[in-house]
Every structure is written in structure tokens, then in C-alpha cells.
Tab-separated table of C-alpha atoms and ligand atoms in Angstrom:
chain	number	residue	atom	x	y	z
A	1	UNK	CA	31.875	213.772	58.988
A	2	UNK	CA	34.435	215.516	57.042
A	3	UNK	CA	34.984	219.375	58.078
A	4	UNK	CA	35.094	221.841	55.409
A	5	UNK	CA	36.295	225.515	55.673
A	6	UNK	CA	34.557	228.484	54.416
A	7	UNK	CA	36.497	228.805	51.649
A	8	UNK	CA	35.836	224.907	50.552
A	9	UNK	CA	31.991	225.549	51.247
A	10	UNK	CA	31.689	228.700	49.089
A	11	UNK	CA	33.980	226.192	46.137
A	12	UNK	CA	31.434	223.164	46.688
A	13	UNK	CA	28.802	225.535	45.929
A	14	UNK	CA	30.221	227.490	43.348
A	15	UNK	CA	31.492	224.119	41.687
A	16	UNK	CA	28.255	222.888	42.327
A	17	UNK	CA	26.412	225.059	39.370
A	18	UNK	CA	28.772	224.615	37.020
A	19	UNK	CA	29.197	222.484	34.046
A	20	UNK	CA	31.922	219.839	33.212
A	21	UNK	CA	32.921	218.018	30.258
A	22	UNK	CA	36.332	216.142	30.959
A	23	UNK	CA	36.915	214.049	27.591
A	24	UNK	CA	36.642	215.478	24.368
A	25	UNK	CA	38.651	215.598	21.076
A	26	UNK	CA	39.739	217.612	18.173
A	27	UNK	CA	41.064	217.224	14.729
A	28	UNK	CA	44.865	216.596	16.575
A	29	UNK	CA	43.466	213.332	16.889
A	30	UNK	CA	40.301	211.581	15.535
A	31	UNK	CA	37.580	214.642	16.381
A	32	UNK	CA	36.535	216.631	13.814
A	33	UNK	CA	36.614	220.238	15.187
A	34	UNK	CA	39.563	221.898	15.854
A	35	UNK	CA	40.394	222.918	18.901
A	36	UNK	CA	38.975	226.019	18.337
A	37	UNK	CA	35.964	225.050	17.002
A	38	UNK	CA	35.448	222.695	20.308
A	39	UNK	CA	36.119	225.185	22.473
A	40	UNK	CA	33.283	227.660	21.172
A	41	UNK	CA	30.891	225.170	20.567
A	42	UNK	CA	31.700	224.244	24.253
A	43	UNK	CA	30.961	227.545	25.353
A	44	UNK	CA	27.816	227.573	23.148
A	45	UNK	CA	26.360	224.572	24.915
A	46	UNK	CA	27.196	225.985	28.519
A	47	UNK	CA	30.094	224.246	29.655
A	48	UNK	CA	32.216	226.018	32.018
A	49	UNK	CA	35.063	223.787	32.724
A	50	UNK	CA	36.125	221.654	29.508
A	51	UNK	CA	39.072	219.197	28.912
A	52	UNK	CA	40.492	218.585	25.449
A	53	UNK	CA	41.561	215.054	25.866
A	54	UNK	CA	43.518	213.895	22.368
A	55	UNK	CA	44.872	210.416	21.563
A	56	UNK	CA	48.147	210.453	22.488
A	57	UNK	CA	48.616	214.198	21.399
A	58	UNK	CA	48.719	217.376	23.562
A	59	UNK	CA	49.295	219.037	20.434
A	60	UNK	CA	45.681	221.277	20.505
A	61	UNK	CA	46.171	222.213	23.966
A	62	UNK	CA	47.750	225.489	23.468
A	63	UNK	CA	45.015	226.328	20.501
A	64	UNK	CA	42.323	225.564	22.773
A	65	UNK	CA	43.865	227.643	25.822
A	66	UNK	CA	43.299	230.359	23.788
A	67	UNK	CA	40.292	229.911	22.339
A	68	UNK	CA	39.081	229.172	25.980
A	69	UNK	CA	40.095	232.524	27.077
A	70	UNK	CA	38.571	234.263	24.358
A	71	UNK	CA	35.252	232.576	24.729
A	72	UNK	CA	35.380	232.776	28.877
A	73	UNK	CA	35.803	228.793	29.970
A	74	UNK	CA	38.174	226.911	31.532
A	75	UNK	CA	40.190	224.588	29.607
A	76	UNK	CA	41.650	222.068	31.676
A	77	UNK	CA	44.736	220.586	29.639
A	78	UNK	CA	44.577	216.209	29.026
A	79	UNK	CA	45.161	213.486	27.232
A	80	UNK	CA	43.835	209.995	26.549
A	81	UNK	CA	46.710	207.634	26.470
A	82	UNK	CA	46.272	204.555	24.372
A	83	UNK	CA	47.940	201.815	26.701
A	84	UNK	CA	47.793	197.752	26.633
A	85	UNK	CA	46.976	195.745	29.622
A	86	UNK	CA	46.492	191.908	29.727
A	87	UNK	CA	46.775	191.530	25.962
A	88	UNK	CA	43.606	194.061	25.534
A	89	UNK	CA	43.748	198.003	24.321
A	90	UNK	CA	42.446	200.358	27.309
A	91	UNK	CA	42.499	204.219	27.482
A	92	UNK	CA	43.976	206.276	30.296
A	93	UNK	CA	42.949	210.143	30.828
A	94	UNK	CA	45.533	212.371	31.599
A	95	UNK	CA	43.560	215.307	33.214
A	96	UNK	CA	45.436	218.333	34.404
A	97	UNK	CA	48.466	217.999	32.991
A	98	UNK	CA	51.628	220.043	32.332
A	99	UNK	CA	52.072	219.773	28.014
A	100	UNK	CA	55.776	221.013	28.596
A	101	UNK	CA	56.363	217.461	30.897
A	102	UNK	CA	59.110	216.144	29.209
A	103	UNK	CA	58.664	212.367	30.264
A	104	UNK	CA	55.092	212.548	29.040
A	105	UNK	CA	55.982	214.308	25.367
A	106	UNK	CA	58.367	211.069	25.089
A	107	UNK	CA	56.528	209.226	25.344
A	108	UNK	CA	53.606	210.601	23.598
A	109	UNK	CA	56.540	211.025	20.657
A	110	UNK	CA	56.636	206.876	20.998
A	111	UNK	CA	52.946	205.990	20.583
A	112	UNK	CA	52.566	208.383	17.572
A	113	UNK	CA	55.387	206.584	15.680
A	114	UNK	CA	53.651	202.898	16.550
A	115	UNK	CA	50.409	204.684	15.530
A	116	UNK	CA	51.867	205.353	12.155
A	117	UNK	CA	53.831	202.208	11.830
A	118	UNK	CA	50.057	200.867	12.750
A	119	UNK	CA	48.563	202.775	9.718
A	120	UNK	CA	50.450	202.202	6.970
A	121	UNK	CA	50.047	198.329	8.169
A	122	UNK	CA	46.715	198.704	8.267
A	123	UNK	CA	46.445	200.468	4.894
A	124	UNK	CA	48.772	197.627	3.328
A	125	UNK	CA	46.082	195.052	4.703
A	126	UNK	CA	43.099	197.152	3.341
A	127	UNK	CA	44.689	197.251	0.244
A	128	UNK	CA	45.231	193.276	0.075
A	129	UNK	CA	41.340	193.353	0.940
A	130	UNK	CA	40.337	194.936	-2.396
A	131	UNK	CA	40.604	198.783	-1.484
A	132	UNK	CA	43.113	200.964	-3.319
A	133	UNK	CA	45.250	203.459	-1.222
A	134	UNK	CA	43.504	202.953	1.739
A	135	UNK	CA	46.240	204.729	4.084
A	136	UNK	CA	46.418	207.815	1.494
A	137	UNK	CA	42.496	207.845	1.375
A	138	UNK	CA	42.555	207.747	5.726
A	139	UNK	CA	45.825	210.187	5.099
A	140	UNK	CA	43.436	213.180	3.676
A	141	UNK	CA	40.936	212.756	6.834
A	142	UNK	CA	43.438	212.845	9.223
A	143	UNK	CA	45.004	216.977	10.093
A	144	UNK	CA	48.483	215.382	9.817
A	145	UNK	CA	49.261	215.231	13.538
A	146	UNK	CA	47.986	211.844	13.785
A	147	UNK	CA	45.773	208.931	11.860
A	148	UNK	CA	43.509	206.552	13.500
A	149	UNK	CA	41.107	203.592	12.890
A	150	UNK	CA	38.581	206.679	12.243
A	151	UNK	CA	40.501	208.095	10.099
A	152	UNK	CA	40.389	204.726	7.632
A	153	UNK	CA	36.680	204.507	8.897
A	154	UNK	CA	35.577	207.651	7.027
A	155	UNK	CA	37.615	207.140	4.420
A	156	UNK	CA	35.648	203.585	3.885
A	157	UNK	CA	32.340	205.006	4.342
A	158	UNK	CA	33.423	207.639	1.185
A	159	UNK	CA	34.310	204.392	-0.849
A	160	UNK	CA	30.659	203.415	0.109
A	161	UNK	CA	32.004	200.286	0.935
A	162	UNK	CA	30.267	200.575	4.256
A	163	UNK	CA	27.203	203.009	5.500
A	164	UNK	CA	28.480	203.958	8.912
A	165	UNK	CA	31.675	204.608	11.041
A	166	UNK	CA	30.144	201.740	13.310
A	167	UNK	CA	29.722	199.009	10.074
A	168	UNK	CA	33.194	199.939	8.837
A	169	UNK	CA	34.793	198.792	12.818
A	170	UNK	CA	32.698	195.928	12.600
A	171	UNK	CA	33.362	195.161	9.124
A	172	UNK	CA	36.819	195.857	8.779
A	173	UNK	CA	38.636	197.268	11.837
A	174	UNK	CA	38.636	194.982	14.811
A	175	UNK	CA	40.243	191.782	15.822
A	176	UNK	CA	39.676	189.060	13.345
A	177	UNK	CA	38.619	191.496	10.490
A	178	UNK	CA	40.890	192.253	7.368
A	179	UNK	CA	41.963	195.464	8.317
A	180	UNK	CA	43.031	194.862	11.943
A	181	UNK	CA	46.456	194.967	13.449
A	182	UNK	CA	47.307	194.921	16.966
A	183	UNK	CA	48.833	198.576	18.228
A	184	UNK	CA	51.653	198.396	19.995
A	185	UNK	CA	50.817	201.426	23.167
A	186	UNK	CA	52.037	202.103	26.205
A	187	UNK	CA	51.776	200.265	29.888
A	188	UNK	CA	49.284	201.166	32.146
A	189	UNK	CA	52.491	201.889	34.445
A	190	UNK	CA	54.406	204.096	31.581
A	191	UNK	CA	50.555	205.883	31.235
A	192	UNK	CA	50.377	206.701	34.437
A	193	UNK	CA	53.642	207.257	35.219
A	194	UNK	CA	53.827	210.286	32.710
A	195	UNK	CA	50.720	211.603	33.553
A	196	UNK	CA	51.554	211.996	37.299
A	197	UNK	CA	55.173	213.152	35.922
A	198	UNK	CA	53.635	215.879	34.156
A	199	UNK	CA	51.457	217.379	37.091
A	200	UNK	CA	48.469	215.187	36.108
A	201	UNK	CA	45.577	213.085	37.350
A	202	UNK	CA	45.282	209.573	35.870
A	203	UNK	CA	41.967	208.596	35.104
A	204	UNK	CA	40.496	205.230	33.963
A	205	UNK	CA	38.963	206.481	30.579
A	206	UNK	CA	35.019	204.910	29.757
A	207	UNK	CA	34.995	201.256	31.822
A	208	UNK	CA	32.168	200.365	30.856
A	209	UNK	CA	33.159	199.746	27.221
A	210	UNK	CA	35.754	197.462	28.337
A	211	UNK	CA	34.890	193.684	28.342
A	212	UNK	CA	36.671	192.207	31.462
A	213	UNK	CA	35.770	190.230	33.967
A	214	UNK	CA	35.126	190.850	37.509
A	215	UNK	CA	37.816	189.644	38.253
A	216	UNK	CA	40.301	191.345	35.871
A	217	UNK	CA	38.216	194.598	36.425
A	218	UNK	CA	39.417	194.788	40.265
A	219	UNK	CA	43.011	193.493	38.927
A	220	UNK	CA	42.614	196.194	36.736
A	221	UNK	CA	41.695	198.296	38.763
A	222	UNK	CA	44.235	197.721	41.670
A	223	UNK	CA	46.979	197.888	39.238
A	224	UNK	CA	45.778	201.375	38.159
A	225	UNK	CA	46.194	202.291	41.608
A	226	UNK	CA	49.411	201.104	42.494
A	227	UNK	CA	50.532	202.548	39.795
A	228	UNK	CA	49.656	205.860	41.102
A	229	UNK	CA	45.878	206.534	39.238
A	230	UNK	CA	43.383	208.237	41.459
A	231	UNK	CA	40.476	208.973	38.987
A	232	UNK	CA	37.694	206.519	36.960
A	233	UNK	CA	34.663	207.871	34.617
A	234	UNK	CA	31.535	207.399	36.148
A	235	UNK	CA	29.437	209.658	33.939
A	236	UNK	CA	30.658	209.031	30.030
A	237	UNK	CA	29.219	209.413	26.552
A	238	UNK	CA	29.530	205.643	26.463
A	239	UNK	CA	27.720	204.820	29.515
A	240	UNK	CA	24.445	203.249	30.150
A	241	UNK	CA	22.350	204.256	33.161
A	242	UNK	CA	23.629	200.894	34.882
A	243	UNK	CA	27.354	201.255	33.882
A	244	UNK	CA	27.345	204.947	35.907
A	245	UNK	CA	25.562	202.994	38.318
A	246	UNK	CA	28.685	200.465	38.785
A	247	UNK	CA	31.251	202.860	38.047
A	248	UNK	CA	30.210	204.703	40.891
A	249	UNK	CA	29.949	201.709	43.446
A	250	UNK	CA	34.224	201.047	42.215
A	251	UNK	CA	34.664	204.579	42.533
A	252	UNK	CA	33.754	204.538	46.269
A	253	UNK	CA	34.792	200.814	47.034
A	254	UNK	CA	38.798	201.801	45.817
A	255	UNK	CA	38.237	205.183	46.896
A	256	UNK	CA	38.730	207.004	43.162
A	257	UNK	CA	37.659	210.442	41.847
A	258	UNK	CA	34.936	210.008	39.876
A	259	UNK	CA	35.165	212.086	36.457
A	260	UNK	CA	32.953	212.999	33.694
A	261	UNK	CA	32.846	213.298	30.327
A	262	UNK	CA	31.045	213.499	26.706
A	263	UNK	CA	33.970	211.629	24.586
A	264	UNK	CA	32.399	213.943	22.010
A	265	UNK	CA	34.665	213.734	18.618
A	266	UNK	CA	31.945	216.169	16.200
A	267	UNK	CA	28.757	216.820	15.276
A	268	UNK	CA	28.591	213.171	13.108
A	269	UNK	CA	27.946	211.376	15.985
A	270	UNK	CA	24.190	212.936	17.097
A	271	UNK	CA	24.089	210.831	20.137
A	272	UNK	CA	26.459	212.235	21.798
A	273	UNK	CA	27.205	216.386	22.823
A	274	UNK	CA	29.500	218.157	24.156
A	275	UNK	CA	28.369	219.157	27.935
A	276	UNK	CA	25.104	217.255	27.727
A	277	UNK	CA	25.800	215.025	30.866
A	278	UNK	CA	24.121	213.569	33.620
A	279	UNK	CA	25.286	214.569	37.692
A	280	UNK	CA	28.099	212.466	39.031
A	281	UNK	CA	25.893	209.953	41.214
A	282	UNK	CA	25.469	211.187	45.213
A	283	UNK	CA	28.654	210.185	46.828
A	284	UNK	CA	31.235	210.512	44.252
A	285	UNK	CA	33.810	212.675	45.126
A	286	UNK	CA	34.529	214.752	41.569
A	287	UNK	CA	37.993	214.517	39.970
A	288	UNK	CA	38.118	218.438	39.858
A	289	UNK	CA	38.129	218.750	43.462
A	290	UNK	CA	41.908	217.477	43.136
A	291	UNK	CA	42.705	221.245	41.175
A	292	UNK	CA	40.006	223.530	41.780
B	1	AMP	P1	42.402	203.974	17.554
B	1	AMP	O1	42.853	204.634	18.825
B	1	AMP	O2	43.038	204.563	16.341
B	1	AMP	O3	42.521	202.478	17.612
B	1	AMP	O4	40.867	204.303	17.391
B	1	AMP	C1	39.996	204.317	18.492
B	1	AMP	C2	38.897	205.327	18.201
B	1	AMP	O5	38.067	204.839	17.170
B	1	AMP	C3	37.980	205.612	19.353
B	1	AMP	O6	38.477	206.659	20.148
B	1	AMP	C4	36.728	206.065	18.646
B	1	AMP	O7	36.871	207.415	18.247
B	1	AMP	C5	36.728	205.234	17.396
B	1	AMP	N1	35.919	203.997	17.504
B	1	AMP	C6	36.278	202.846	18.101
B	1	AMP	N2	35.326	201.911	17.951
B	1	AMP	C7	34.333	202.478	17.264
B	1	AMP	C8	33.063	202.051	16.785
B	1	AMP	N3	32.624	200.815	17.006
B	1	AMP	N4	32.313	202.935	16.098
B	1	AMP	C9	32.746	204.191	15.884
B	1	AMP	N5	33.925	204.648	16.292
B	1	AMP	C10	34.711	203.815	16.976
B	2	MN	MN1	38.596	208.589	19.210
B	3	MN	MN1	38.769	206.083	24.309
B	4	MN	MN1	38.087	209.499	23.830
């Protein structure tokens, strides 16, 4: 039995009532709030303790710090690090972390120059598939910080080339379609490295999405580890019922936080809302117990 003071009682109770939402995004990356807009519609829907988690950006951090304080929740600052492992893209969470960390803006600086080298490529490929200024068309949905596949998704779904966000991936923007082009991101050691540099928590961003093995999942998984990562979503946006399930079972077998989070990027996708989240499973130690 683990002993817990007075003080740690009163915070597991306290902690216990309130509401989390660990991964979310704003128009710094591919969301489509801005920070401040997030924050209060945060706040509207309840959530106490909420992490603005852009791609490869801290850039909205500061925004949303202040919005947070003005609307009376905690902003926890984070990132989601685009990294390649074993030839496939995964995303690391950087929760907790110092946006002044000078390691991690470097190399935040790097990914958002391959993201744009990725862009215009993929705009230059669009184009060659019958669209016309596809990276000026993705340009005007993106708030200039960064562009995305999203960004070129919307912009498709404008041409009416495509009816949904979803078609236009399918269609267009994944391996083997016209518009796809391999991104060149970080390791999963640089990731994690710079999050830990910067005061952080590394965190293995929605596993259930990825398709991997057994195998390579513990390899994976390992790696993360000793590489310094000490966190894994068990409760995400992207998650079915049995995914949490599993999540929870690698969260206790390698002895990880478990974290949770909507991935909510705006009111287009109805499926998914900001703070609407079910428990952490019985068992899980929570990822904010490492800062609260
Ligand atoms: P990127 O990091 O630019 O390669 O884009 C990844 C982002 O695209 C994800 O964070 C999602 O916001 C979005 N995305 C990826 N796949 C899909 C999909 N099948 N349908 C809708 N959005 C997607
Ligand atoms: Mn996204
Ligand atoms: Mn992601
Ligand atoms: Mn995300």
C-alpha cells in the first residue's frame, strides 16, 4: 500500500472533481479557434485544467495563459511534437513545459521549416494533380504560424473537389495518394529530449491510431522510455472503448502516467468536444499527479 500524507489526500480529492482536457489545438497550428477562443469555450464546457497542445508550435501558449486567467482555469503549457519512428509519423505530447526552453524552441524552429518545405511540395504535387494554387489556397486557411495537411484539406473541400476533411486524407493526402510527401520530423529521442529539457512530461500522443504491431508497440514503447518519456493517452478523442481499455493495461505493465485528452481542433468536427471525456480507467496513475 502506498502511504499518502494529508496534504496528498486533500489533492487526490480535490483533483478528483475536477476536469481535464490535456490535448487540444488552436489556429497556431491546424485548430480553428484561437487560443483565446479555446480557452473560453473550455471554461464554458467545465474544464478546469486544460492543455493547449500545438503541432510543433508553443506559439499560443502565452495567448492562452491569459485568456486562462481571465476566464479562471488552468492552462497547462504543451506541445505535440511531430516525430518519425521506424519509417512511420507518430506524435509526442509535451505536457508541462517551459516555452522559453531554448533546446525545445530549436528545435521546434526545425520542424516548422520541414513543415513548410513539406507544403509547398505538397502544393506543387496538388497542382500536377489538376488543382490550381493549391499551397496559396491551404496558405489563406492557415493563421501564418504554420500550414498542415488540414490546412490543404479545407482548402480542397472549398474547391468541392471532395465533401469532407476525412475524403480529402483519403483521397489525396496519405501515402500512395497524389498529394502525399513524406515529412521529414524529429526523433522520438530529439522529442523527448526537448520536452524533458524544457521542464516537461513526454507523453505518447493517441496509440491507438497508430498501426503497429505488438511487437513494435512494446519496441515502441520501451524506446519511449529509455528515452526518458513517462506518460501515454489512455483516454483520447480518438479512442474506442477497447483502445482505453489497452492503453491502460501498457500504462500499468511499463509503469506510465496515463493522460487524457479531447484532441479537439473546432467546432467542425461534432464528434469530438473539448472536456467531454471519459475517467482515466481504475488504476491509472494520472499524468497531472507529476505537477499538481
Ligand atoms: P500534419 O501534421 O500536417 O501531417 O497533419 C496531421 C493532422 O491532420 C492531424 O493532427 C489531424 O488534425 C489531421 N488529420 C489527419 N488525418 C486525418 C483524417 N483522416 N481526417 C481528418 N483529419 C485528419
Ligand atoms: Mn491536427
Ligand atoms: Mn496527433
Ligand atoms: Mn493533436
Amino acid at each position: 500500500m502506498q502511504s499518502f500524507g494529508y496534504g496528498s489526500y486533500i489533492t487526490a480529492s480535490l483533483t478528483l472533481y475536477m476536469q481535464y482536457d490535456l490535448h487540444t489545438h488552436s489556429t497556431v497550428s491546424d485548430g480553428t479557434m484561437t487560443p483565446t477562443e479555446l480557452v473560453q469555450h473550455a471554461g464554458k464546457n467545465g474544464v478546469d485544467v486544460l492543455a493547449l497542445t500545438d503541432h510543433d508550435s508553443t506559439g499560443g501558449i502565452n495567448e492562452a495563459m491569459d485568456a486562462a486567467r481571465a476566464t479562471g482555469i488552468s492552462l497547462i503549457g504543451g506541445v505535440e511534437i511531430s516525430v518519425k519512428w521506424e519509417r512511420m509519423t507518430v506524435h509526442i505530447l509535451g505536457l508541462d513545459i517551459d516555452p522559453g526552453g531554448a533546446t525545445l524552441q530549436e528545435g521546434l524552429a526545425r520542424l516548422r521549416v520541414s513543415r513548410q518545405w513539406r507544403a509547398e511540395e505538397i502544393g506543387r504535387k496538388l497542382d500536377k494533380a489538376g488543382f490550381q494554387n493549391a499551397y496559396e489556397g491551404a496558405k489563406k486557411y492557415a493563421s501564418g504560424q504554420l500550414i498542415g495537411r488540414a490546412h490543404f484539406a479545407r482548402y480542397i473541400v472549398e474547391c468541392g473537389k471532395a465533401s469532407t476533411v476525412s475524403d480529402v486524407f483519403r483521397k489525396y493526402l496519405v501515402k500512395n495518394k497524389p498529394g502525399h510527401v513524406t515529412g521529414q520530423w524529429a526523433t522520438l529521442e530529439d522529442a523527448v529530449g526537448w520536452i524533458t529539457d524544457a521542464g516537461g512530461y513526454a507523453v505518447i500522443a493517441h496509440p491507438g491510431r497508430y498501426k503497429m504491431s505488438a511487437t513494435k508497440f512494446r519496441r515502441f514503447i520501451e524506446q519511449f522510455r529509455e528515452n526518458g518519456g513517462v506518460g501515454i493517452e489512455v483516454v483520447s478523442g480518438s479512442h474506442s472503448p477497447s483502445d482505453r481499455h489497452n492503453m491502460a493495461q501498457y500504462a500499468k505493465r511499463y509503469g506510465l502516467y496515463a493522460s487524457q485528452g479531447s484532441d479537439y481542433h473546432g467546432p467542425e468536427n461534432p464528434w469530438i468536444e473539448i472536456g467531454r471525456l471519459q475517467d482515466l480507467p481504475e488504476g491509472c496513475k494520472p499524468v497531472w499527479a507529476l505537477w499538481s
